[in-house]
Coordinates of C-alpha atoms in Angstrom, one line a residue:
X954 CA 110.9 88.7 146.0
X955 CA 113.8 87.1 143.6
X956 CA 111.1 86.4 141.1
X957 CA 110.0 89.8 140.8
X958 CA 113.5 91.0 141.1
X959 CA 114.5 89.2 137.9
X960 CA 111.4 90.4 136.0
X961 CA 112.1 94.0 136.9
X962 CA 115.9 93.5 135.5
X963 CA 114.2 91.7 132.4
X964 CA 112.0 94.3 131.5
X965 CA 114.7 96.7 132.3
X966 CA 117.1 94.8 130.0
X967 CA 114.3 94.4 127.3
X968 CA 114.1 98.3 127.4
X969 CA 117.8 98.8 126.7
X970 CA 117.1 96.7 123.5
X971 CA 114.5 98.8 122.4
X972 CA 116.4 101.8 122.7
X973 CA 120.3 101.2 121.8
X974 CA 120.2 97.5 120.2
X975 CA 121.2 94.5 120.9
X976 CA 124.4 95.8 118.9
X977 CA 125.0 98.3 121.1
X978 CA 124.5 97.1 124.5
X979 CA 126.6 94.2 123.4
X980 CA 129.6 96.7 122.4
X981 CA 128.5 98.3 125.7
X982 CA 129.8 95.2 127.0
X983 CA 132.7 95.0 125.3
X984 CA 133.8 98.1 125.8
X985 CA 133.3 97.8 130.0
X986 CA 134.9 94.8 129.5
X987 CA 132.3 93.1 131.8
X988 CA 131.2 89.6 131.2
X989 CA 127.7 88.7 130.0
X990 CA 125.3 86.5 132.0
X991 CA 122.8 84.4 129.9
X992 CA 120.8 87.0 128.6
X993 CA 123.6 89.4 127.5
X994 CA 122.9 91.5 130.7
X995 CA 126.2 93.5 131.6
X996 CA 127.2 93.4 135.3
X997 CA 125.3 92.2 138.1
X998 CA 122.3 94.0 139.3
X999 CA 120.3 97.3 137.9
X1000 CA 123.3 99.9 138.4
X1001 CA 125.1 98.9 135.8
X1002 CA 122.1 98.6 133.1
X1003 CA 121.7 102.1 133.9
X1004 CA 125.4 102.4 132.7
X1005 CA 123.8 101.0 129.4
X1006 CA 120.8 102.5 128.9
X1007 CA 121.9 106.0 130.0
X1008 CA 124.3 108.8 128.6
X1009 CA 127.3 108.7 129.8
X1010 CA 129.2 111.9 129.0
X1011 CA 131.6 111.9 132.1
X1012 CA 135.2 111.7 130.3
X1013 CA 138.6 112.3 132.2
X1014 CA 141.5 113.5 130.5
X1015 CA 139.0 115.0 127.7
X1016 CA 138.6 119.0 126.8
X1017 CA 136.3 119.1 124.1
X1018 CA 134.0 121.0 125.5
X1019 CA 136.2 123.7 126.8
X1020 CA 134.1 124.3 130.4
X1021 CA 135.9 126.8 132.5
X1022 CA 133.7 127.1 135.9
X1023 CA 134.4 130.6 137.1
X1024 CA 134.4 132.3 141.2
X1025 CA 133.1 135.8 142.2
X1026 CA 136.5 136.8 141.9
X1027 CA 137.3 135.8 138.4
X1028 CA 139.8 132.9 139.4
X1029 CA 138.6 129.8 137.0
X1030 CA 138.8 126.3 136.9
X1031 CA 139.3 124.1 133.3
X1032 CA 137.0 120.7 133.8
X1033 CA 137.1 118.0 131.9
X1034 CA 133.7 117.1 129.8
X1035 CA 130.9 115.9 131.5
X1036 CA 132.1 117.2 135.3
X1037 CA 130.9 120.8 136.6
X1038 CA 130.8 122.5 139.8
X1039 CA 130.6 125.7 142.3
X1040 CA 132.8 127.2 144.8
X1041 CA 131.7 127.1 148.5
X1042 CA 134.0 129.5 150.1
X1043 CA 136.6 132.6 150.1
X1044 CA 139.4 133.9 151.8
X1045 CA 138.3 135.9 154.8
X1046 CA 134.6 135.4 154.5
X1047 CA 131.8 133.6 156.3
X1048 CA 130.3 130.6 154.8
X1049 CA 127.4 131.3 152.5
X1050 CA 125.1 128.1 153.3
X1051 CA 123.4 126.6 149.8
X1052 CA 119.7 125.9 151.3
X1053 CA 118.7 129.1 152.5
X1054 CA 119.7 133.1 152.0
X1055 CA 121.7 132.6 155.8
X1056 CA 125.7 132.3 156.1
X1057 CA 127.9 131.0 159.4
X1058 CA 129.0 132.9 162.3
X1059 CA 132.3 131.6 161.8
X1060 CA 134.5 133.4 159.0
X1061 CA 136.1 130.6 156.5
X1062 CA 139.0 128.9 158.5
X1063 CA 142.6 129.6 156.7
X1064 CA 145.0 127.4 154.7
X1065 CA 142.6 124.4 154.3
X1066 CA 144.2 121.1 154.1
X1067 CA 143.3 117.7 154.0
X1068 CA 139.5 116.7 154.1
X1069 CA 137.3 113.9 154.4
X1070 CA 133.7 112.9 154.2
X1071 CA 131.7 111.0 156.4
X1072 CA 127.9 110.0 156.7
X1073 CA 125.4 111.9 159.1
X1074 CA 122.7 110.5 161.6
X1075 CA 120.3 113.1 159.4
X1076 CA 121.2 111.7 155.8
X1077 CA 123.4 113.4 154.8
X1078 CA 127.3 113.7 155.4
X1079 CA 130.3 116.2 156.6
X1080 CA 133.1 116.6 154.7
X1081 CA 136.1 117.9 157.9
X1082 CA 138.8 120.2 156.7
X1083 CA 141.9 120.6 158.0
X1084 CA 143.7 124.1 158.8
X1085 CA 147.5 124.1 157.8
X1086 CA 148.0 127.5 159.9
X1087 CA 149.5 128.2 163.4
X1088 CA 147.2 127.9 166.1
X1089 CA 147.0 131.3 166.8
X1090 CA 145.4 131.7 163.3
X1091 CA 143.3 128.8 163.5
X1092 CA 145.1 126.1 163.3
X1093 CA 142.8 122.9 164.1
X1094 CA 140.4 121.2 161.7
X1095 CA 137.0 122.1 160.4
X1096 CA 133.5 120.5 159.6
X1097 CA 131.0 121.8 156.8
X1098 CA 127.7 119.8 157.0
X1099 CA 125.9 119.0 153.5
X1100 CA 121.7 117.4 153.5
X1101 CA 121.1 114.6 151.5
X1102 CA 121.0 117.0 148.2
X1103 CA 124.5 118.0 148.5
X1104 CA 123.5 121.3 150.1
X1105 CA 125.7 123.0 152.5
X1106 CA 123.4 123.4 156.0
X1107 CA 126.4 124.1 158.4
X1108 CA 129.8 125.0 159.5
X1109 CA 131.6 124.6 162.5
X1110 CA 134.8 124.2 164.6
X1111 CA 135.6 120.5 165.5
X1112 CA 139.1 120.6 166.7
X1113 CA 141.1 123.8 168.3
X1114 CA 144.2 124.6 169.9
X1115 CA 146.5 122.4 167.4
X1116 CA 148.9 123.8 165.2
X1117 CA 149.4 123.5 161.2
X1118 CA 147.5 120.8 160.7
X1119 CA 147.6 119.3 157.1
X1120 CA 147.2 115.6 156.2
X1121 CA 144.9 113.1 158.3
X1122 CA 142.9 109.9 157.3
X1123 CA 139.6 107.9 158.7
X1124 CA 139.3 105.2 161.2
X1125 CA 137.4 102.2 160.5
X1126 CA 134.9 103.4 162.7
X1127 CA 134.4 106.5 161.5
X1128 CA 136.7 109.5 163.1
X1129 CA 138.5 111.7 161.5
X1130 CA 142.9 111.8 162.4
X1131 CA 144.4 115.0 161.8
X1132 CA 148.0 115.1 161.9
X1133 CA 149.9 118.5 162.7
X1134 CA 153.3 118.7 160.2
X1135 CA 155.2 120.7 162.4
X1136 CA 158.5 119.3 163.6
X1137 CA 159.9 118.7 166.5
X1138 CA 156.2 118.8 168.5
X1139 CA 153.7 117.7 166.0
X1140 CA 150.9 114.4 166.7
X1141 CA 147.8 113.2 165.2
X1142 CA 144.5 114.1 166.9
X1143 CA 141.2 112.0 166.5
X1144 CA 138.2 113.8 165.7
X1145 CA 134.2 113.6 165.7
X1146 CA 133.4 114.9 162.2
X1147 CA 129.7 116.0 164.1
X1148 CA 131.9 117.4 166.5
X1149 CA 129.9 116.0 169.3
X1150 CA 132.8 114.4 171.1
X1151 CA 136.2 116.7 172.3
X1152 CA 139.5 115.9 169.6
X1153 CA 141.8 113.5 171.5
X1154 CA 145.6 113.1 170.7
X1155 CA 146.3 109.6 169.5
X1156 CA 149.4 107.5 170.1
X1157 CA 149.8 106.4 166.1
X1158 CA 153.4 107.5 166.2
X1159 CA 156.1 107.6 169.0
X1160 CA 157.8 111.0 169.1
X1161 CA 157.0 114.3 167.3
X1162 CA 157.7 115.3 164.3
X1163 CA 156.2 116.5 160.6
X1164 CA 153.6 114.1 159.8
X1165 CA 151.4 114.6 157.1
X1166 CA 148.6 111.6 156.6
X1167 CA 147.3 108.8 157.8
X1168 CA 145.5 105.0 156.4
X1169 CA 144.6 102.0 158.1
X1170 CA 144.5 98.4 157.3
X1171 CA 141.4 96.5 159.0
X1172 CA 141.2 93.0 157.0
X1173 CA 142.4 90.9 159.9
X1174 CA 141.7 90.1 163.4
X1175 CA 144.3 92.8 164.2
X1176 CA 144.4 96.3 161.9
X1177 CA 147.2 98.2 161.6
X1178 CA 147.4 102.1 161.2
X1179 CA 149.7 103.8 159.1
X1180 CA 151.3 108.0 159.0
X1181 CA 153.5 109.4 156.8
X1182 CA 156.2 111.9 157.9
X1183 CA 157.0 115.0 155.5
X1184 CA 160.5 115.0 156.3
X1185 CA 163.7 113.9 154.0
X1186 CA 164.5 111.9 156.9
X1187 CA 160.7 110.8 157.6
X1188 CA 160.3 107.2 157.6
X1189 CA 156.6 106.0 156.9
X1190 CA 155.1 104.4 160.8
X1191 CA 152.5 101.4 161.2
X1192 CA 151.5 101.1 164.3
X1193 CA 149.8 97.9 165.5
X1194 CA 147.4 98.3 169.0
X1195 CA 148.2 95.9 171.7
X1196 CA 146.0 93.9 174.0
X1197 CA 144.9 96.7 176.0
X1198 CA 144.0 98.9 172.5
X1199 CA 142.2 95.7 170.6
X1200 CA 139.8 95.5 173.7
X1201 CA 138.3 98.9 172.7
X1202 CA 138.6 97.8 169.3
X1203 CA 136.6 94.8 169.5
X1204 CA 133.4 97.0 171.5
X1205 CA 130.4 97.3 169.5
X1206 CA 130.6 101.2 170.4
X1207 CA 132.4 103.5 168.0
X1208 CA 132.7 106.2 170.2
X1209 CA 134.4 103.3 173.0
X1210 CA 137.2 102.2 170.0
X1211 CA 139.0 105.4 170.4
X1212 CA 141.1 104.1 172.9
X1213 CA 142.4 101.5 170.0
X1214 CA 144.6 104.5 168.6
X1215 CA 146.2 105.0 172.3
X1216 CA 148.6 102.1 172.9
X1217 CA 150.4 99.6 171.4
X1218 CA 153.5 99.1 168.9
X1219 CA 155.8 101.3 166.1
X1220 CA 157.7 100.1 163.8
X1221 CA 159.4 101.9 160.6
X1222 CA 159.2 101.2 156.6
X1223 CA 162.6 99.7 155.2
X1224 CA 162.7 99.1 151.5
X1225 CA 165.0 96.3 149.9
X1226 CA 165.7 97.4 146.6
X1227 CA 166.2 94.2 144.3
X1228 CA 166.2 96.4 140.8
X1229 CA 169.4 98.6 139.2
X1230 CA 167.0 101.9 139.6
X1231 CA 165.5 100.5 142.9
X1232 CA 161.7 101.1 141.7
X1233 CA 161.2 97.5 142.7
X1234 CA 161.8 94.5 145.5
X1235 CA 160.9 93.9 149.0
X1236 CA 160.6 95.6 152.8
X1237 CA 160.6 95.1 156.0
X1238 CA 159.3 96.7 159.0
X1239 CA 162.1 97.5 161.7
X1240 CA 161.3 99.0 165.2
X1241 CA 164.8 101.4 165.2
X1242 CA 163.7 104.6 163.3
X1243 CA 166.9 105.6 162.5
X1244 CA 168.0 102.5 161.2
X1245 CA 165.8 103.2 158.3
X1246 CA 166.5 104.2 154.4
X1247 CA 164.1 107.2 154.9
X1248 CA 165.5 109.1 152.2
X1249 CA 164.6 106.6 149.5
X1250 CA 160.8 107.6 150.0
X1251 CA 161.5 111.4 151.4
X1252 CA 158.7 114.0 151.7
X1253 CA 156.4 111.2 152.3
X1254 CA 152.9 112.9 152.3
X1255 CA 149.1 111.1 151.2
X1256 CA 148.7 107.3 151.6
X1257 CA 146.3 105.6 151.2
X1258 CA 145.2 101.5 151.7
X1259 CA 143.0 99.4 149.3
X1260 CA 143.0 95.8 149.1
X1261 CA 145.8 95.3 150.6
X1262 CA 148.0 97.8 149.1
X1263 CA 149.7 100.1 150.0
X1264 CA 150.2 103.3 148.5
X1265 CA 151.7 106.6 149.0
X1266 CA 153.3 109.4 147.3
X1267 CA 156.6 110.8 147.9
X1268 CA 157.1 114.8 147.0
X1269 CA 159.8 114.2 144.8
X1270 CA 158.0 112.3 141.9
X1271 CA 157.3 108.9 143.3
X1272 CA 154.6 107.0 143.9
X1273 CA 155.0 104.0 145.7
X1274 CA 152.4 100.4 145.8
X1275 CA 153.3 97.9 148.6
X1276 CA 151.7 95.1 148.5
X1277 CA 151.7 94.2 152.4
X1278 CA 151.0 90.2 152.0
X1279 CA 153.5 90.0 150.1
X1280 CA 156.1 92.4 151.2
X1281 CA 156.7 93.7 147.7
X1282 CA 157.3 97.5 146.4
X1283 CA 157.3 99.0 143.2
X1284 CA 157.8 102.7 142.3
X1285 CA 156.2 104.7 139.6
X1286 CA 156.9 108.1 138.4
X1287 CA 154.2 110.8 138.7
X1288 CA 155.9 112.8 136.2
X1289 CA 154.2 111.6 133.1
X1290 CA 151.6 112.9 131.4
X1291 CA 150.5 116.2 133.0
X1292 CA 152.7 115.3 136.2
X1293 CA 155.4 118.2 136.3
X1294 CA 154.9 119.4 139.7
X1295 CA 154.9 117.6 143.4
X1296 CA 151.8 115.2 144.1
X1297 CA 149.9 115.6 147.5
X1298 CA 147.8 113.8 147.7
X1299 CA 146.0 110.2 146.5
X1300 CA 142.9 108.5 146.9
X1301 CA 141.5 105.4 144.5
X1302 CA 137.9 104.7 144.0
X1303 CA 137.1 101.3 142.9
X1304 CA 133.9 100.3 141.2
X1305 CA 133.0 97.8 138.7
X1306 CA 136.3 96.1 138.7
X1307 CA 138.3 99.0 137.9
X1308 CA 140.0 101.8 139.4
X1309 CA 141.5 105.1 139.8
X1310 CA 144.1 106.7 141.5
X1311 CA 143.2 110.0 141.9
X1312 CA 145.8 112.9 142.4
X1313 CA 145.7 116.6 144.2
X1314 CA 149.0 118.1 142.2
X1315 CA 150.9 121.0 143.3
X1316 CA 152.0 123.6 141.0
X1317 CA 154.8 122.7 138.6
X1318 CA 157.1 125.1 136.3
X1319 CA 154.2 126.6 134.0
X1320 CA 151.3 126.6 137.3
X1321 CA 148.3 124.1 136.3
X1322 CA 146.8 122.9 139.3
X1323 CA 144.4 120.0 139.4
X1324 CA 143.5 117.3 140.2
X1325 CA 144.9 114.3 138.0
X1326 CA 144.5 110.2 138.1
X1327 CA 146.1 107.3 137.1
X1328 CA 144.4 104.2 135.4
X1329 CA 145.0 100.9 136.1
X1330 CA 146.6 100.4 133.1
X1331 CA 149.0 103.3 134.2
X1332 CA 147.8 106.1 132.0
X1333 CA 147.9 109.5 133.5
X1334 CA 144.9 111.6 133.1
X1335 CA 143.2 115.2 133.6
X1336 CA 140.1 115.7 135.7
X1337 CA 140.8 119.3 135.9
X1338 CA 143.1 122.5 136.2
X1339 CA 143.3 125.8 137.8
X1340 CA 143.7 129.3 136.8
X1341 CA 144.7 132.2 138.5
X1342 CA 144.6 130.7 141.9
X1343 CA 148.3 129.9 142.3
X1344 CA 147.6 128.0 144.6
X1345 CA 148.4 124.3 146.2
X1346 CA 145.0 121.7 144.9
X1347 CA 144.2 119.5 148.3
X1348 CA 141.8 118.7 150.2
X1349 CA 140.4 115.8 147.6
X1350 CA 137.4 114.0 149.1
X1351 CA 134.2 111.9 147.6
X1352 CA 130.9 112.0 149.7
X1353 CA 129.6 108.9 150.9
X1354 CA 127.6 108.3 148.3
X1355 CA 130.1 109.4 145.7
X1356 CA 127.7 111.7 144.0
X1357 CA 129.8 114.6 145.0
X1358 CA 133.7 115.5 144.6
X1359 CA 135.4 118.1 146.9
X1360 CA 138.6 119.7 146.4
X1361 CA 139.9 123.2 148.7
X1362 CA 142.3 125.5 147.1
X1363 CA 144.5 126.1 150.0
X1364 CA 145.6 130.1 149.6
X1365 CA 142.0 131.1 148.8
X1366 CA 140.9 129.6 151.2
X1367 CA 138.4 128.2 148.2
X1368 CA 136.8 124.7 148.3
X1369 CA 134.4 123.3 145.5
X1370 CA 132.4 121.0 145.3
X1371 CA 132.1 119.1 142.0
X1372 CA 129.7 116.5 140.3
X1373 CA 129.0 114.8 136.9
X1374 CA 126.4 115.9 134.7
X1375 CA 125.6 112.8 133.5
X1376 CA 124.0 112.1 137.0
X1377 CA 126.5 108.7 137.7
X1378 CA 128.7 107.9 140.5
X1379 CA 132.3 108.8 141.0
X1380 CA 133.2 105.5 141.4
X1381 CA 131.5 103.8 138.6
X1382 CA 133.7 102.7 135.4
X1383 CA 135.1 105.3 133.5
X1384 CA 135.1 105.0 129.9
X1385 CA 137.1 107.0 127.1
X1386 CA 140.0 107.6 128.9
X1387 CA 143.2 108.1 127.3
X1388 CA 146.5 109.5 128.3
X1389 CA 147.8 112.8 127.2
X1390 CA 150.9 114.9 127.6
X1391 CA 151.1 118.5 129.6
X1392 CA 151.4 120.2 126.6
X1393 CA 148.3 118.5 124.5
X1394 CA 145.3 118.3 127.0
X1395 CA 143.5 116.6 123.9
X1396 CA 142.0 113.2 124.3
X1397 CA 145.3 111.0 122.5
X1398 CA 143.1 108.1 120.3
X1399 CA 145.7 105.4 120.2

């Protein structure tokens, strides 16, 4: 099997001479910054020599081509080259399914929030939805089910009775937490995104209050769970299960771990600034609340945890990386390059040995609405921008097999769904990108 393995990749390889050049595919190399095994083969494996052989034309943060995908109702959105798209819903209306001439019983929920996408026994995935709107309205969270094409099959109820309900995050083992940001009285509820098991309120946070999202760290024995609180006097929870909690944890059922999320410890984020402009030094985690510097990291909204980091983004222009080995912060601004308004929220998409930090960006002063990322060498980028929606972007989501992008813009009531053209993978490396200022979209050669 390894033997014909490495004659396939040779032949493979052999093409990608023929075609581009050993020139080329060794700039190819260059430019990925990927190291060379002994026959100049980029990478490891046979994703990556289609990165060389094919055409890549997916390029954040560049406009050349001027594509503006357009709704029924004349609202547009400005995407960057290569990426294109469709909307799947509007205010007030039922859900027009993608497969077949049929639409859902269920008229599109209000307000969607934050989403998430998650892999289905038939193939293909859900992607949940909250609803940021009193339960009387709605409320609750939402699931619209996609086949392995990426076309929308269903749409259903999955969670009902709770009230403005507008971050959330996954579990490890694969439920969906939907926190309600609604103080004094608001919790976080686990979810089934098939919405074959009842919502369950979770004990991830102590008391009530206006939380907003939720992350988890699993790389040890013991994980730990993390919520943000949208408050200016919010501090950021981890909460650690105890005995009781890491005997559902460890059983080989997922539907049995539940119970992890139901007991066990809280204790609150405390930063030690060691810098003049405290954007950098230590932290501790405290178990009094109140004995917390909050408002340091106030309006605490989407988090998320990669490789041990931390991160999470404050409303007022922060974004904050903790490194949780070794109890370090650092704070960078989100107000650079096309950052002028109040970031929701952030998820990063690693592949290849790079990454990016992908933003949903409110509003700022002159509207332009989008989604945004940030480059691992800290250059802030465009993947697209709204027009005529006026709206909050949210909702930002990549299907399981990152084919797919999903965003919901929240006072239409409007989610698309996004993809490249070049056929590639969200979460493969990204070439060409450059950083440019709000008021020059332009690719910046430097």
């Amino acid at each position: 099997m390894m033997m014909i393995m490495t004659m396939n990749l040779l032949l493979l390889f052999y093409t990608c001479l023929f075609t581009l050049g050993l020139g080329q595919v060794e700039d190819s190399c260059r430019d990925e910054q990927e190291a060379c095994d002994e026959v100049n083969v980029c990478c490891q494996g046979l994703d990556c020599l289609d990165h060389i052989c094919g055409n890549i034309t997916y390029h954040p943060g560049s406009f050349a081509e001027n594509k503006i995908l357009t709704d029924k109702n004349g609202r547009s959105i400005r995407v960057c080259d290569g990426l294109t798209g469709r909307p799947l819903t509007y205010f007030g209306e039922r859900v027009q399914f993608t497969d077949r001439p049929a639409s859902s019983r269920r008229r599109m929920h209000l307000t969607p929030d934050a989403g998430a996408t998650f892999p289905s026994a038939s193939g293909g995935f859900y992607y949940v939805s909250n609803s940021e709107m009193l339960a009387a309205l709605g409320g609750g969270v939402y699931t619209f089910e996609f086949d392995a094409t990426g076309e929308l099959i269903d749409y259903f109820p999955i969670l009902r009775g709770t009230r403005v309900n507008c971050g959330g995050g996954k579990t490890p083992w694969g439920t969906w937490v939907s926190c309600e940001e609604v103080a004094p009285i608001g919790h976080c509820w686990q979810t089934d995104p098939s919405g074959l098991y009842r919502g369950q309120r979770t004990h991830v946070t102590a008391t009530g209050g206006n939380y907003e999202s939720f992350a988890y760290d699993d790389r040890y024995e013991v994980p730990t769970f993390y919520t943000t609180e949208d408050r200016d006097f919010g501090p950021l929870v981890r909460f650690t299960p105890d005995e009781e909690a890491m005997e559902c944890y460890r059983d080989p059922s997922p539907r049995r771990k539940w119970c992890t999320l139901n007991s066990g410890t809280h204790d609150y984020l405390r930063l030690i600034p060691e810098s003049e402009d405290e954007s950098s030094g230590s932290f501790e985690w405290i178990r009094e609340k109140y004995q917390t510097n909050a408002t340091m990291y106030a309006g605490s909204e989407g988090i998320d945890v990669h490789n041990g980091m931390l991160y999470f983004v404050a409303a007022y222009e922060k974004l904050f990386a903790l490194d949780l080995d070794a109890m370090t912060y650092v704070v960078d601004s989100t107000k650079s390059g096309a950052f002028d308004g109040r970031p929701d929220q952030v998820k990063r998409i690693a592949g290849g040995g790079k990454g990016i930090l992908y933003f949903c960006e409110e509003g700022g002063a002159g509207g332009g609405e989008g989604v945004f990322g940030r480059d691992e060498t800290n250059q802030f980028f465009t993947i697209l921008e709204t027009s005529g929606f006026n709206s909050e972007t949210t909702g930002l989501a990549f299907s399981p097999d990152k084919k797919f992008m999903f965003v919901a813009l929240q006072w239409q009531s409007s989610i698309w769904q996004f993809w490249r053209e070049d056929g590639f993978l969200f979460d493969g490396d990204f070439i060409d990108i450059h950083h440019h200022s709000k008021q020059d979209l332009k690719v910046i050669r430097t």
